[in-house]
């Protein structure tokens, strides 16, 4: 299995590029906040006792690190799943020559281990450099003791690598579960069909996540104004849990939204619009894979932006927050946006690239490249719209809860310009990614691509 894993990594490194970026980002982030925690732990007592603005370095490192790991788990699960799906035919062939599901899972673990070790050193160096910059910013705002310095030790990077391995292995176990159990014959034909329906357990888990997210938002809404930071964290965690619910129940919600939004597109574009709508509704799982990262990007970014605007509005009215709180939320927004952007780009590229055989079959029955690109344009627009609507729904619920705690009203202060940029950013990441990948994918002879299956 070890030699097979290395062989696949050497032959098709591009299939693991999205996973490598996600793991690199996780190592860098955990190294960053681990270094800040190490600086606080190793500082002399007199330095630790220095009064500073804000919640303190350990709280910042703990909260930011916890949120980063939670979001990173989601991103790494997604990236691992696509890396494995690119190998589905090879894994199926291994199964036909007596490879067991345990051996398939072991192969996935080895690939993840090798990829993690490959990005460990650059990720650690990037995280250490980011820690120095972040600590400097904290010094400038009086949020860290002036004499606080980062210790010269590789321990934070090593711990970050260990955490990333643990997250990656857990993500691998989730992503490989269905692929290792699927029958070899079914895997060989999986390029053109979508197997199975949304299971009862998945729906129950989605409903459980929906209830859990609602409880967290209720907790956020009932916080007093002097505990606005706690309300903000509860609202943010609530939005993350609701996004998990969206991912679990996605095939149902995405299909319904695609059907509603696809109706006008079928009228405006009778040919390619109808085909794009049929593709999205017929492949609900594929649609969910594409829209959930968009919803993650929009939901988290809009939640943080609207909460920041609402907190500033509350500060002008009641001095309930401070400039340091606003700055921390902006830094948190930048961190979450990085993870969500990586997930969005990786997903739309992977989902489109694995449709090579489908595009070849359409070309064999008479579709031209121009018609395929028009179909992909319509699909990209629908995918973006569905993801934006799902993310906006989550952001609306989370910010209503936060606004209740901050101002006593369920109507938050919405920065229209910032929200417009968020939607534009989601479209910029999604539409060009789908079209560029599609343009590359449809190159070549369709007869060869139709018979090649998954690459």
Coordinates of C-alpha atoms in Angstrom, one line a residue:
X1 CA 0.0 0.0 0.0
X2 CA 2.9 2.4 0.8
X3 CA 4.4 1.9 -2.7
X4 CA 1.0 2.2 -4.4
X5 CA 0.3 5.5 -2.5
X6 CA 3.7 7.0 -3.4
X7 CA 3.2 5.9 -7.0
X8 CA -0.1 7.7 -7.3
X9 CA 1.3 10.8 -5.7
X10 CA 4.2 10.9 -8.2
X11 CA 2.0 10.2 -11.2
X12 CA -0.9 12.6 -10.4
X13 CA 0.3 15.2 -8.0
X14 CA -2.4 17.6 -9.3
X15 CA -5.1 15.4 -7.8
X16 CA -3.7 16.1 -4.3
X17 CA -3.0 19.8 -4.8
X18 CA -6.2 20.9 -3.1
X19 CA -5.6 18.6 -0.2
X20 CA -2.0 19.9 0.1
X21 CA -3.2 23.5 0.2
X22 CA -5.8 22.8 2.9
X23 CA -3.3 20.9 5.0
X24 CA -0.7 23.6 4.5
X25 CA -3.2 26.2 5.7
X26 CA -4.1 24.2 8.7
X27 CA -0.5 23.7 9.8
X28 CA 0.3 27.4 9.3
X29 CA -2.7 28.5 11.3
X30 CA -2.2 26.1 14.2
X31 CA 1.5 27.0 14.3
X32 CA 0.5 30.7 14.4
X33 CA -1.8 30.4 17.4
X34 CA 0.4 27.7 19.0
X35 CA 3.3 30.1 18.9
X36 CA 1.2 32.8 20.5
X37 CA 0.2 30.4 23.3
X38 CA 3.8 29.4 23.8
X39 CA 4.8 33.1 24.1
X40 CA 2.3 33.6 26.9
X41 CA 3.3 30.3 28.7
X42 CA 7.1 30.9 28.6
X43 CA 6.9 34.6 29.4
X44 CA 8.1 35.8 32.9
X45 CA 5.4 36.3 35.4
X46 CA 5.8 40.1 35.4
X47 CA 5.2 40.1 31.7
X48 CA 2.1 37.8 32.0
X49 CA 0.7 40.1 34.7
X50 CA 0.9 43.2 32.5
X51 CA -2.6 44.7 31.9
X52 CA -3.5 44.7 28.2
X53 CA -6.6 45.6 26.1
X54 CA -8.8 42.8 24.9
X55 CA -9.4 39.3 26.1
X56 CA -5.7 38.3 26.5
X57 CA -3.3 36.3 24.3
X58 CA -4.3 32.8 25.6
X59 CA -8.0 33.5 24.9
X60 CA -7.3 34.8 21.4
X61 CA -5.0 31.8 20.6
X62 CA -7.5 29.3 22.0
X63 CA -10.7 30.7 20.4
X64 CA -9.0 31.4 17.0
X65 CA -7.3 28.0 17.0
X66 CA -10.5 26.1 17.9
X67 CA -12.5 27.8 15.2
X68 CA -9.7 27.2 12.7
X69 CA -9.5 23.5 13.5
X70 CA -13.3 23.1 13.2
X71 CA -13.4 24.8 9.8
X72 CA -10.3 23.1 8.6
X73 CA -11.8 19.7 9.4
X74 CA -14.7 20.5 7.0
X75 CA -12.3 21.7 4.3
X76 CA -9.9 18.7 4.7
X77 CA -12.9 16.3 4.5
X78 CA -14.0 17.9 1.3
X79 CA -10.4 17.9 -0.2
X80 CA -9.7 14.3 0.9
X81 CA -13.0 13.2 -0.6
X82 CA -12.2 14.7 -4.0
X83 CA -8.6 13.3 -4.0
X84 CA -10.1 9.8 -3.4
X85 CA -12.8 10.3 -6.0
X86 CA -10.1 11.0 -8.6
X87 CA -8.8 7.5 -7.9
X88 CA -12.2 5.8 -7.9
X89 CA -11.5 3.6 -10.9
X90 CA -8.1 2.6 -9.7
X91 CA -9.4 1.7 -6.2
X92 CA -12.2 -0.3 -7.9
X93 CA -9.6 -2.2 -9.9
X94 CA -7.6 -2.9 -6.7
X95 CA -10.8 -4.3 -5.2
X96 CA -11.3 -6.6 -8.2
X97 CA -7.9 -8.2 -7.6
X98 CA -8.7 -8.9 -4.0
X99 CA -7.8 -5.7 -2.2
X100 CA -9.9 -5.4 1.0
X101 CA -11.7 -2.3 2.2
X102 CA -9.1 -2.1 5.1
X103 CA -6.3 -2.0 2.5
X104 CA -8.1 0.8 0.6
X105 CA -8.5 2.8 3.8
X106 CA -4.8 2.2 4.6
X107 CA -3.9 3.5 1.1
X108 CA -5.8 6.7 1.8
X109 CA -4.1 7.1 5.2
X110 CA -0.7 6.7 3.7
X111 CA -1.4 9.3 1.0
X112 CA -2.7 11.7 3.6
X113 CA 0.4 11.1 5.8
X114 CA 2.8 11.7 2.9
X115 CA 1.0 14.8 1.8
X116 CA 1.0 16.2 5.3
X117 CA 4.7 15.6 5.8
X118 CA 5.4 17.3 2.4
X119 CA 3.8 20.5 3.5
X120 CA 4.8 20.4 7.2
X121 CA 8.0 22.4 6.9
X122 CA 6.7 25.2 4.7
X123 CA 3.5 25.3 6.7
X124 CA 5.5 25.6 9.9
X125 CA 7.7 28.4 8.6
X126 CA 4.7 30.3 7.2
X127 CA 2.9 30.0 10.5
X128 CA 5.9 31.2 12.5
X129 CA 6.3 34.2 10.2
X130 CA 2.6 34.9 10.6
X131 CA 2.9 34.7 14.4
X132 CA 5.5 37.4 14.4
X133 CA 3.4 39.7 12.3
X134 CA 0.2 39.0 14.3
X135 CA 2.1 39.6 17.6
X136 CA 3.4 42.9 16.2
X137 CA -0.2 43.9 15.4
X138 CA -1.3 43.0 18.9
X139 CA 1.6 45.1 20.4
X140 CA 0.5 48.1 18.3
X141 CA -3.1 47.9 19.6
X142 CA -2.0 47.3 23.2
X143 CA -3.5 43.8 23.2
X144 CA -0.2 42.1 24.2
X145 CA 2.5 43.0 26.7
X146 CA 5.2 45.1 25.1
X147 CA 8.0 42.8 26.3
X148 CA 6.2 39.6 25.1
X149 CA 8.3 37.7 22.6
X150 CA 7.9 34.5 20.7
X151 CA 10.1 31.7 21.9
X152 CA 12.6 30.2 19.5
X153 CA 11.4 26.6 19.4
X154 CA 10.1 24.2 16.7
X155 CA 7.5 22.8 19.2
X156 CA 4.5 24.8 18.0
X157 CA 5.2 23.6 14.4
X158 CA 5.6 20.0 15.5
X159 CA 2.4 20.1 17.6
X160 CA 0.6 21.8 14.6
X161 CA 1.8 18.9 12.4
X162 CA 0.5 16.4 14.9
X163 CA -2.9 18.2 15.1
X164 CA -3.1 18.3 11.3
X165 CA -2.4 14.6 11.0
X166 CA -5.1 13.9 13.6
X167 CA -7.6 16.1 11.7
X168 CA -6.5 14.6 8.4
X169 CA -6.8 11.0 9.5
X170 CA -10.3 11.7 10.9
X171 CA -11.3 13.4 7.7
X172 CA -9.8 10.5 5.7
X173 CA -11.9 8.0 7.7
X174 CA -15.1 10.0 6.9
X175 CA -14.2 10.5 3.2
X176 CA -13.1 7.0 2.4
X177 CA -15.9 5.2 4.2
X178 CA -18.3 5.0 1.2
X179 CA -15.6 4.6 -1.4
X180 CA -14.1 1.6 0.4
X181 CA -17.5 -0.1 0.8
X182 CA -18.8 0.4 -2.7
X183 CA -18.8 -2.7 -4.9
X184 CA -16.0 -2.8 -7.5
X185 CA -18.4 -3.0 -10.4
X186 CA -20.4 -0.1 -9.1
X187 CA -17.2 2.0 -8.7
X188 CA -16.2 1.3 -12.3
X189 CA -19.4 2.8 -13.6
X190 CA -19.6 5.7 -11.0
X191 CA -18.5 8.3 -13.5
X192 CA -21.8 8.6 -15.2
X193 CA -24.2 7.7 -12.4
X194 CA -25.0 9.0 -9.0
X195 CA -25.6 6.1 -6.6
X196 CA -27.9 6.0 -3.7
X197 CA -30.3 8.4 -2.0
X198 CA -29.8 10.6 1.0
X199 CA -29.8 8.1 3.9
X200 CA -32.0 8.3 6.9
X201 CA -29.1 8.5 9.3
X202 CA -27.7 11.5 7.3
X203 CA -31.0 13.2 7.4
X204 CA -31.3 12.6 11.1
X205 CA -27.8 13.9 11.7
X206 CA -28.7 17.0 9.6
X207 CA -31.8 17.6 11.7
X208 CA -29.7 17.2 14.9
X209 CA -27.2 19.7 13.6
X210 CA -30.1 22.1 12.8
X211 CA -31.5 21.8 16.3
X212 CA -28.0 22.2 17.8
X213 CA -27.4 25.3 15.7
X214 CA -30.7 26.7 16.8
X215 CA -29.8 26.2 20.5
X216 CA -26.5 27.9 20.0
X217 CA -28.2 30.9 18.4
X218 CA -30.7 31.0 21.2
X219 CA -27.8 31.1 23.7
X220 CA -26.3 34.0 21.7
X221 CA -29.5 35.9 21.7
X222 CA -30.0 35.7 25.4
X223 CA -26.5 37.0 26.4
X224 CA -26.5 40.4 28.1
X225 CA -25.0 43.4 26.3
X226 CA -21.9 43.3 28.5
X227 CA -21.2 39.7 27.3
X228 CA -21.2 40.6 23.6
X229 CA -18.0 38.7 22.9
X230 CA -19.7 35.5 24.2
X231 CA -22.7 36.3 22.1
X232 CA -20.5 36.7 19.1
X233 CA -18.7 33.4 19.6
X234 CA -22.0 31.5 20.2
X235 CA -23.5 33.0 17.1
X236 CA -20.4 32.1 15.0
X237 CA -20.4 28.5 16.3
X238 CA -24.1 28.4 15.7
X239 CA -23.5 29.4 12.0
X240 CA -20.9 26.7 11.7
X241 CA -23.2 24.1 13.0
X242 CA -26.0 25.3 10.7
X243 CA -23.6 25.0 7.8
X244 CA -22.9 21.4 8.8
X245 CA -26.7 20.9 8.7
X246 CA -26.7 22.4 5.2
X247 CA -24.0 20.0 4.1
X248 CA -25.9 17.0 5.6
X249 CA -29.3 17.9 4.2
X250 CA -27.8 19.6 1.1
X251 CA -29.1 17.2 -1.6
X252 CA -32.7 18.0 -0.7
X253 CA -32.3 21.8 -0.1
X254 CA -30.0 22.2 -3.2
X255 CA -32.3 20.3 -5.5
X256 CA -35.3 22.4 -4.4
X257 CA -33.5 25.7 -4.8
X258 CA -32.1 24.6 -8.2
X259 CA -35.5 23.7 -9.4
X260 CA -36.9 27.1 -8.3
X261 CA -34.0 29.1 -9.8
X262 CA -33.8 27.0 -12.9
X263 CA -37.3 27.8 -14.1
X264 CA -36.4 31.3 -15.4
X265 CA -33.2 30.0 -16.9
X266 CA -35.1 27.4 -18.8
X267 CA -37.2 30.2 -20.3
X268 CA -34.3 32.5 -21.1
X269 CA -32.0 29.7 -22.5
X270 CA -34.4 26.9 -23.8
X271 CA -31.6 24.6 -24.9
X272 CA -28.5 24.9 -22.7
X273 CA -30.5 26.3 -19.8
X274 CA -32.8 23.3 -19.7
X275 CA -29.7 20.9 -19.8
X276 CA -27.9 22.9 -17.1
X277 CA -31.0 22.7 -14.8
X278 CA -31.5 19.0 -15.5
X279 CA -27.8 18.3 -14.7
X280 CA -28.0 20.1 -11.4
X281 CA -31.2 18.6 -10.2
X282 CA -30.3 15.1 -11.5
X283 CA -26.9 15.1 -9.7
X284 CA -28.0 16.5 -6.3
X285 CA -24.9 15.1 -4.5
X286 CA -22.6 16.8 -7.0
X287 CA -24.5 20.0 -6.7
X288 CA -24.3 19.8 -3.0
X289 CA -20.5 19.3 -3.2
X290 CA -20.3 22.5 -5.2
X291 CA -22.7 24.8 -3.3
X292 CA -21.7 23.9 0.3
X293 CA -18.3 25.6 0.0
X294 CA -19.9 28.6 -1.5
X295 CA -22.5 28.6 1.4
X296 CA -19.5 28.3 3.8
X297 CA -17.8 31.3 2.3
X298 CA -20.9 33.5 2.1
X299 CA -22.3 32.3 5.5
X300 CA -19.1 32.8 7.5
X301 CA -18.0 36.0 5.8
X302 CA -21.5 37.6 5.9
X303 CA -21.9 36.6 9.6
X304 CA -18.7 38.2 10.6
X305 CA -19.2 41.3 8.6
X306 CA -22.7 41.9 9.8
X307 CA -21.8 41.1 13.4
X308 CA -18.9 43.6 13.2
X309 CA -21.2 46.3 11.8
X310 CA -23.8 45.6 14.4
X311 CA -21.2 45.7 17.2
X312 CA -20.0 49.1 15.9
X313 CA -23.6 50.3 15.9
X314 CA -24.1 49.1 19.4
X315 CA -20.8 50.7 20.5
X316 CA -21.9 54.1 19.2
X317 CA -25.2 53.7 21.1
X318 CA -24.1 52.0 24.4
X319 CA -20.3 51.6 24.3
X320 CA -20.9 47.8 24.5
X321 CA -17.8 47.0 22.5
X322 CA -14.4 48.4 21.6
X323 CA -12.1 48.9 18.7
X324 CA -10.1 45.9 19.7
X325 CA -13.2 43.7 19.6
X326 CA -13.9 44.9 16.1
X327 CA -10.3 44.3 15.0
X328 CA -10.4 40.8 16.4
X329 CA -13.5 40.0 14.5
X330 CA -12.0 41.4 11.3
X331 CA -8.9 39.2 11.8
X332 CA -11.2 36.2 12.5
X333 CA -13.1 37.0 9.3
X334 CA -9.8 37.0 7.2
X335 CA -8.9 33.6 8.7
X336 CA -12.2 32.0 8.0
X337 CA -12.4 33.5 4.5
X338 CA -9.0 31.9 3.6
X339 CA -10.3 28.5 4.5
X340 CA -13.6 29.0 2.8
X341 CA -11.9 30.3 -0.4
X342 CA -9.6 27.3 -0.5
X343 CA -12.5 25.0 -0.1
X344 CA -14.5 26.8 -2.8
X345 CA -11.8 26.8 -5.4
X346 CA -10.8 23.2 -4.8
X347 CA -14.3 22.0 -5.0
X348 CA -15.5 23.7 -8.1
X349 CA -12.3 22.7 -9.9
X350 CA -12.6 19.0 -8.8
X351 CA -16.3 18.7 -9.5
X352 CA -15.9 20.1 -13.0
X353 CA -12.7 18.1 -13.8
X354 CA -14.3 14.8 -12.9
X355 CA -17.0 15.3 -15.6
X356 CA -14.6 14.6 -18.5
X357 CA -16.4 11.5 -19.7
X358 CA -19.8 13.2 -19.4
X359 CA -18.6 16.1 -21.6
X360 CA -17.1 13.7 -24.1
X361 CA -20.4 11.8 -24.4
X362 CA -22.3 15.1 -25.0
X363 CA -19.8 16.0 -27.7
X364 CA -20.3 12.5 -29.3
X365 CA -24.1 13.1 -29.6
X366 CA -23.6 16.5 -31.3
X367 CA -22.9 19.1 -28.7
X368 CA -20.3 21.7 -29.6
X369 CA -17.7 23.2 -27.3
X370 CA -19.5 26.5 -27.4
X371 CA -22.7 24.8 -26.3
X372 CA -20.9 23.0 -23.5
X373 CA -19.4 26.3 -22.3
X374 CA -22.9 28.0 -22.4
X375 CA -24.2 25.0 -20.4
X376 CA -21.4 25.4 -17.9
X377 CA -22.0 29.1 -17.6
X378 CA -25.6 28.5 -16.8
X379 CA -24.7 25.8 -14.2
X380 CA -22.1 28.1 -12.6
X381 CA -24.6 30.9 -12.3
X382 CA -27.2 28.5 -10.7
X383 CA -24.6 26.9 -8.4
X384 CA -23.4 30.3 -7.2
X385 CA -27.0 31.5 -6.6
X386 CA -27.9 28.4 -4.6
X387 CA -24.8 28.6 -2.5
X388 CA -25.3 32.3 -1.9
X389 CA -28.9 31.8 -0.8
X390 CA -28.0 29.0 1.6
X391 CA -25.1 31.0 3.1
X392 CA -27.3 34.1 3.3
X393 CA -30.0 32.1 5.2
X394 CA -27.4 30.9 7.7
X395 CA -26.0 34.4 8.1
X396 CA -29.4 35.9 8.6
X397 CA -30.2 33.5 11.4
X398 CA -26.8 34.0 13.2
X399 CA -26.8 37.8 12.9
X400 CA -30.4 38.1 14.1
X401 CA -29.4 36.2 17.3
X402 CA -26.3 38.4 17.7
X403 CA -28.3 41.6 17.1
X404 CA -30.8 40.6 19.7
X405 CA -28.1 40.4 22.3
X406 CA -26.3 43.6 21.1
X407 CA -29.2 45.9 20.4
X408 CA -32.4 44.2 21.5
X409 CA -33.6 44.0 17.9
X410 CA -33.6 41.0 15.6
X411 CA -32.7 43.4 12.7
X412 CA -28.9 43.7 12.5
X413 CA -26.9 46.5 11.0
X414 CA -26.2 45.2 7.5
X415 CA -23.2 46.7 5.6
X416 CA -24.6 46.6 2.1
X417 CA -21.3 47.3 0.4
X418 CA -19.5 44.6 2.3
X419 CA -22.2 42.0 1.6
X420 CA -22.1 43.0 -2.1
X421 CA -18.4 42.3 -2.2
X422 CA -18.9 38.9 -0.5
X423 CA -21.4 37.9 -3.1
X424 CA -19.1 39.2 -5.9
X425 CA -16.2 37.3 -4.3
X426 CA -18.2 34.0 -4.2
X427 CA -19.1 34.5 -7.9
X428 CA -15.5 35.3 -8.8
X429 CA -14.2 32.2 -7.2
X430 CA -17.0 29.9 -8.6
X431 CA -17.8 31.0 -12.1
X432 CA -14.3 31.4 -13.6
X433 CA -13.2 28.3 -11.8
X434 CA -15.9 26.2 -13.4
X435 CA -15.5 27.7 -16.8
X436 CA -11.7 27.5 -16.9
X437 CA -11.7 23.9 -15.7
X438 CA -14.4 23.0 -18.1
X439 CA -12.6 24.6 -21.0
X440 CA -9.5 22.5 -20.2
X441 CA -11.5 19.4 -19.6
X442 CA -13.3 19.4 -23.0
X443 CA -10.1 19.6 -24.9
X444 CA -9.0 16.5 -26.8
X445 CA -10.7 13.7 -28.8
X446 CA -14.1 12.9 -27.3
X447 CA -13.8 9.2 -28.3
X448 CA -10.7 8.8 -26.2
X449 CA -12.2 10.7 -23.2
X450 CA -15.5 8.8 -23.3
X451 CA -13.7 5.5 -23.0
X452 CA -11.1 6.6 -20.4
X453 CA -13.6 7.2 -17.6
X454 CA -12.1 8.9 -14.6
X455 CA -8.6 10.1 -14.9

